[in-house]
PDB file of C-alpha atoms in Angstrom:
ATOM      1  CA  LYS X 191      93.823 158.076  74.065  1.00 42.00           C
ATOM      2  CA  GLN X 192      93.920 154.748  75.619  1.00 47.00           C
ATOM      3  CA  ILE X 193      91.184 152.141  74.088  1.00 55.00           C
ATOM      4  CA  MET X 194      90.012 149.266  76.554  1.00 69.00           C
ATOM      5  CA  SER X 195      91.574 146.454  75.051  1.00 86.00           C
ATOM      6  CA  LYS X 196      88.370 143.807  74.049  1.00 95.00           C
ATOM      7  CA  THR X 197      88.651 140.753  74.483  1.00 97.00           C
ATOM      8  CA  ILE X 198      87.674 137.771  72.155  1.00 97.00           C
ATOM      9  CA  LEU X 199      87.258 134.053  72.853  1.00 98.00           C
ATOM     10  CA  ILE X 200      88.344 131.540  69.830  1.00 98.00           C
ATOM     11  CA  VAL X 201      86.893 128.587  69.898  1.00 97.00           C
ATOM     12  CA  GLU X 202      88.672 126.624  67.319  1.00 95.00           C
ATOM     13  CA  ASP X 203      90.643 123.297  66.820  1.00 93.00           C
ATOM     14  CA  ASN X 204      92.709 124.452  63.565  1.00 92.00           C
ATOM     15  CA  GLU X 205      95.927 125.406  64.835  1.00 92.00           C
ATOM     16  CA  LEU X 206      96.971 127.372  61.492  1.00 92.00           C
ATOM     17  CA  ASN X 207      93.449 129.341  62.587  1.00 90.00           C
ATOM     18  CA  ILE X 208      94.475 129.836  65.498  1.00 93.00           C
ATOM     19  CA  LYS X 209      97.843 131.165  65.007  1.00 95.00           C
ATOM     20  CA  LEU X 210      96.197 133.608  62.265  1.00 93.00           C
ATOM     21  CA  PHE X 211      93.142 134.676  64.178  1.00 94.00           C
ATOM     22  CA  GLU X 212      95.444 135.346  67.086  1.00 96.00           C
ATOM     23  CA  ASP X 213      97.941 137.397  65.111  1.00 95.00           C
ATOM     24  CA  LEU X 214      95.379 139.287  63.147  1.00 94.00           C
ATOM     25  CA  LEU X 215      93.424 140.071  66.410  1.00 96.00           C
ATOM     26  CA  GLN X 216      96.356 141.449  68.291  1.00 95.00           C
ATOM     27  CA  ALA X 217      97.495 143.220  65.351  1.00 94.00           C
ATOM     28  CA  HIS X 218      94.403 145.442  65.687  1.00 93.00           C
ATOM     29  CA  GLY X 219      94.311 145.713  69.462  1.00 93.00           C
ATOM     30  CA  TYR X 220      92.306 142.554  70.765  1.00 95.00           C
ATOM     31  CA  LYS X 221      93.447 140.535  73.414  1.00 96.00           C
ATOM     32  CA  THR X 222      92.882 136.760  72.819  1.00 97.00           C
ATOM     33  CA  LEU X 223      92.056 133.503  74.734  1.00 97.00           C
ATOM     34  CA  GLN X 224      91.286 130.353  72.910  1.00 96.00           C
ATOM     35  CA  THR X 225      90.290 126.504  73.143  1.00 96.00           C
ATOM     36  CA  GLU X 226      89.146 123.774  71.264  1.00 93.00           C
ATOM     37  CA  ASP X 227      87.699 122.013  74.308  1.00 94.00           C
ATOM     38  CA  ARG X 228      83.689 122.620  74.845  1.00 94.00           C
ATOM     39  CA  ASP X 229      83.845 122.927  78.407  1.00 95.00           C
ATOM     40  CA  LYS X 230      86.602 124.880  78.455  1.00 97.00           C
ATOM     41  CA  ALA X 231      85.052 126.946  75.978  1.00 97.00           C
ATOM     42  CA  ILE X 232      82.331 127.616  78.453  1.00 97.00           C
ATOM     43  CA  THR X 233      84.563 127.800  81.632  1.00 97.00           C
ATOM     44  CA  LEU X 234      86.464 130.814  79.839  1.00 98.00           C
ATOM     45  CA  ALA X 235      83.227 132.494  78.894  1.00 98.00           C
ATOM     46  CA  GLU X 236      82.040 132.420  82.244  1.00 98.00           C
ATOM     47  CA  THR X 237      85.420 133.534  83.812  1.00 97.00           C
ATOM     48  CA  HIS X 238      86.473 136.063  81.115  1.00 97.00           C
ATOM     49  CA  HIS X 239      83.042 137.619  80.042  1.00 97.00           C
ATOM     50  CA  PRO X 240      84.710 138.061  76.315  1.00 97.00           C
ATOM     51  CA  ASP X 241      83.289 140.671  74.069  1.00 97.00           C
ATOM     52  CA  LEU X 242      83.323 138.519  71.270  1.00 98.00           C
ATOM     53  CA  ILE X 243      83.248 134.658  70.550  1.00 98.00           C
ATOM     54  CA  LEU X 244      84.422 133.480  67.313  1.00 97.00           C
ATOM     55  CA  MET X 245      82.693 129.747  67.171  1.00 97.00           C
ATOM     56  CA  ASP X 246      84.428 127.038  64.886  1.00 95.00           C
ATOM     57  CA  LEU X 247      81.373 125.034  64.481  1.00 91.00           C
ATOM     58  CA  ASN X 248      82.841 121.628  63.762  1.00 89.00           C
ATOM     59  CA  LEU X 249      85.038 120.836  66.550  1.00 90.00           C
ATOM     60  CA  PRO X 250      86.549 117.103  68.007  1.00 85.00           C
ATOM     61  CA  GLY X 251      83.812 115.495  69.748  1.00 86.00           C
ATOM     62  CA  ALA X 252      81.497 118.857  69.975  1.00 87.00           C
ATOM     63  CA  SER X 253      79.611 120.927  68.091  1.00 92.00           C
ATOM     64  CA  GLY X 254      80.226 124.622  68.119  1.00 94.00           C
ATOM     65  CA  LEU X 255      76.220 125.509  67.888  1.00 94.00           C
ATOM     66  CA  GLU X 256      75.762 122.995  71.072  1.00 95.00           C
ATOM     67  CA  ILE X 257      78.384 125.022  72.864  1.00 96.00           C
ATOM     68  CA  THR X 258      76.760 128.384  71.390  1.00 97.00           C
ATOM     69  CA  LYS X 259      73.318 126.924  72.798  1.00 97.00           C
ATOM     70  CA  THR X 260      74.596 126.263  75.899  1.00 97.00           C
ATOM     71  CA  ILE X 261      76.487 129.684  76.433  1.00 97.00           C
ATOM     72  CA  LYS X 262      73.065 131.498  75.128  1.00 97.00           C
ATOM     73  CA  ALA X 263      70.977 129.755  77.881  1.00 97.00           C
ATOM     74  CA  LYS X 264      73.057 131.505  80.774  1.00 97.00           C
ATOM     75  CA  ASP X 265      71.934 135.051  81.766  1.00 97.00           C
ATOM     76  CA  GLU X 266      75.244 136.503  82.313  1.00 97.00           C
ATOM     77  CA  LEU X 267      76.574 135.180  79.120  1.00 97.00           C
ATOM     78  CA  LYS X 268      73.694 135.292  76.646  1.00 96.00           C
ATOM     79  CA  TYR X 269      74.497 139.298  75.706  1.00 96.00           C
ATOM     80  CA  ILE X 270      77.997 138.236  74.344  1.00 97.00           C
ATOM     81  CA  PRO X 271      77.926 137.882  70.453  1.00 97.00           C
ATOM     82  CA  ILE X 272      78.866 134.715  69.058  1.00 97.00           C
ATOM     83  CA  ILE X 273      80.265 134.671  65.098  1.00 96.00           C
ATOM     84  CA  ALA X 274      80.156 131.047  63.733  1.00 95.00           C
ATOM     85  CA  LEU X 275      83.327 129.931  61.823  1.00 93.00           C
ATOM     86  CA  THR X 276      82.283 127.753  58.957  1.00 88.00           C
ATOM     87  CA  ALA X 277      83.400 126.063  55.643  1.00 84.00           C
ATOM     88  CA  GLU X 278      80.277 124.834  55.094  1.00 78.00           C
ATOM     89  CA  VAL X 279      77.654 127.888  53.901  1.00 74.00           C
ATOM     90  CA  GLY X 280      74.077 126.908  52.059  1.00 74.00           C
ATOM     91  CA  ASN X 281      71.762 124.236  52.366  1.00 74.00           C
ATOM     92  CA  GLY X 282      69.808 125.777  55.593  1.00 81.00           C
ATOM     93  CA  VAL X 283      72.891 126.217  57.551  1.00 82.00           C
ATOM     94  CA  GLU X 284      72.452 129.984  57.924  1.00 86.00           C
ATOM     95  CA  ASP X 285      69.352 129.412  59.341  1.00 90.00           C
ATOM     96  CA  GLU X 286      70.691 126.560  61.859  1.00 90.00           C
ATOM     97  CA  ILE X 287      73.596 129.319  63.053  1.00 92.00           C
ATOM     98  CA  ILE X 288      71.325 131.724  63.777  1.00 92.00           C
ATOM     99  CA  LYS X 289      68.687 129.461  65.481  1.00 93.00           C
ATOM    100  CA  ALA X 290      71.467 128.216  67.586  1.00 93.00           C
ATOM    101  CA  GLY X 291      72.021 132.053  68.868  1.00 95.00           C
ATOM    102  CA  CYS X 292      74.873 133.073  66.554  1.00 96.00           C
ATOM    103  CA  ASP X 293      75.017 136.658  65.770  1.00 95.00           C
ATOM    104  CA  GLY X 294      76.578 136.236  62.188  1.00 92.00           C
ATOM    105  CA  TYR X 295      78.823 133.825  60.782  1.00 92.00           C
ATOM    106  CA  ILE X 296      82.547 134.167  58.960  1.00 91.00           C
ATOM    107  CA  ALA X 297      82.694 131.755  55.734  1.00 88.00           C
ATOM    108  CA  LYS X 298      85.842 129.735  55.360  1.00 83.00           C
ATOM    109  CA  PRO X 299      88.049 131.008  53.798  1.00 84.00           C
ATOM    110  CA  PHE X 300      87.732 134.553  54.377  1.00 85.00           C
ATOM    111  CA  SER X 301      89.216 137.457  53.340  1.00 88.00           C
ATOM    112  CA  LEU X 302      91.218 139.105  56.271  1.00 88.00           C
ATOM    113  CA  PRO X 303      89.390 142.470  55.755  1.00 90.00           C
ATOM    114  CA  LYS X 304      86.252 140.770  55.757  1.00 91.00           C
ATOM    115  CA  PHE X 305      87.098 139.189  58.952  1.00 92.00           C
ATOM    116  CA  ILE X 306      88.560 141.883  60.744  1.00 93.00           C
ATOM    117  CA  LYS X 307      85.317 144.334  59.600  1.00 94.00           C
ATOM    118  CA  THR X 308      82.825 141.374  61.030  1.00 94.00           C
ATOM    119  CA  VAL X 309      84.355 141.154  64.011  1.00 95.00           C
ATOM    120  CA  ALA X 310      84.752 145.053  64.577  1.00 94.00           C
ATOM    121  CA  ASP X 311      80.974 145.441  63.692  1.00 94.00           C
ATOM    122  CA  HIS X 312      80.058 142.768  65.963  1.00 94.00           C
ATOM    123  CA  ILE X 313      82.340 143.874  69.350  1.00 90.00           C
ATOM    124  CA  ASP X 314      82.256 147.879  68.728  1.00 70.00           C
TER     125      ASP X 314
END
């Protein structure tokens, strides 16, 4: 049977990570959108209503947590799960991530099976 393809918005500035995420997600049947730009991330969320957002926390000129707060503050977007992508875990980072409205996080470097499982857990 045909499964409706889910859309994932990737907000990330590292080109290698973007390529890896896109290849991995598309291989698992997901559609992907991506940007590293704060305003474009919000516009893409508003336009496409993705099923999940992967949010890098350290973007050029923007904080992934701030973008998350902006998206979660919008009634029509607040239901979209957001998973933070971060290399910094510990020292209260988890609390900050959850407080900002993220539904979970993936620590970099990550294992591919764990990455796909986390995505599937939040999207299905």
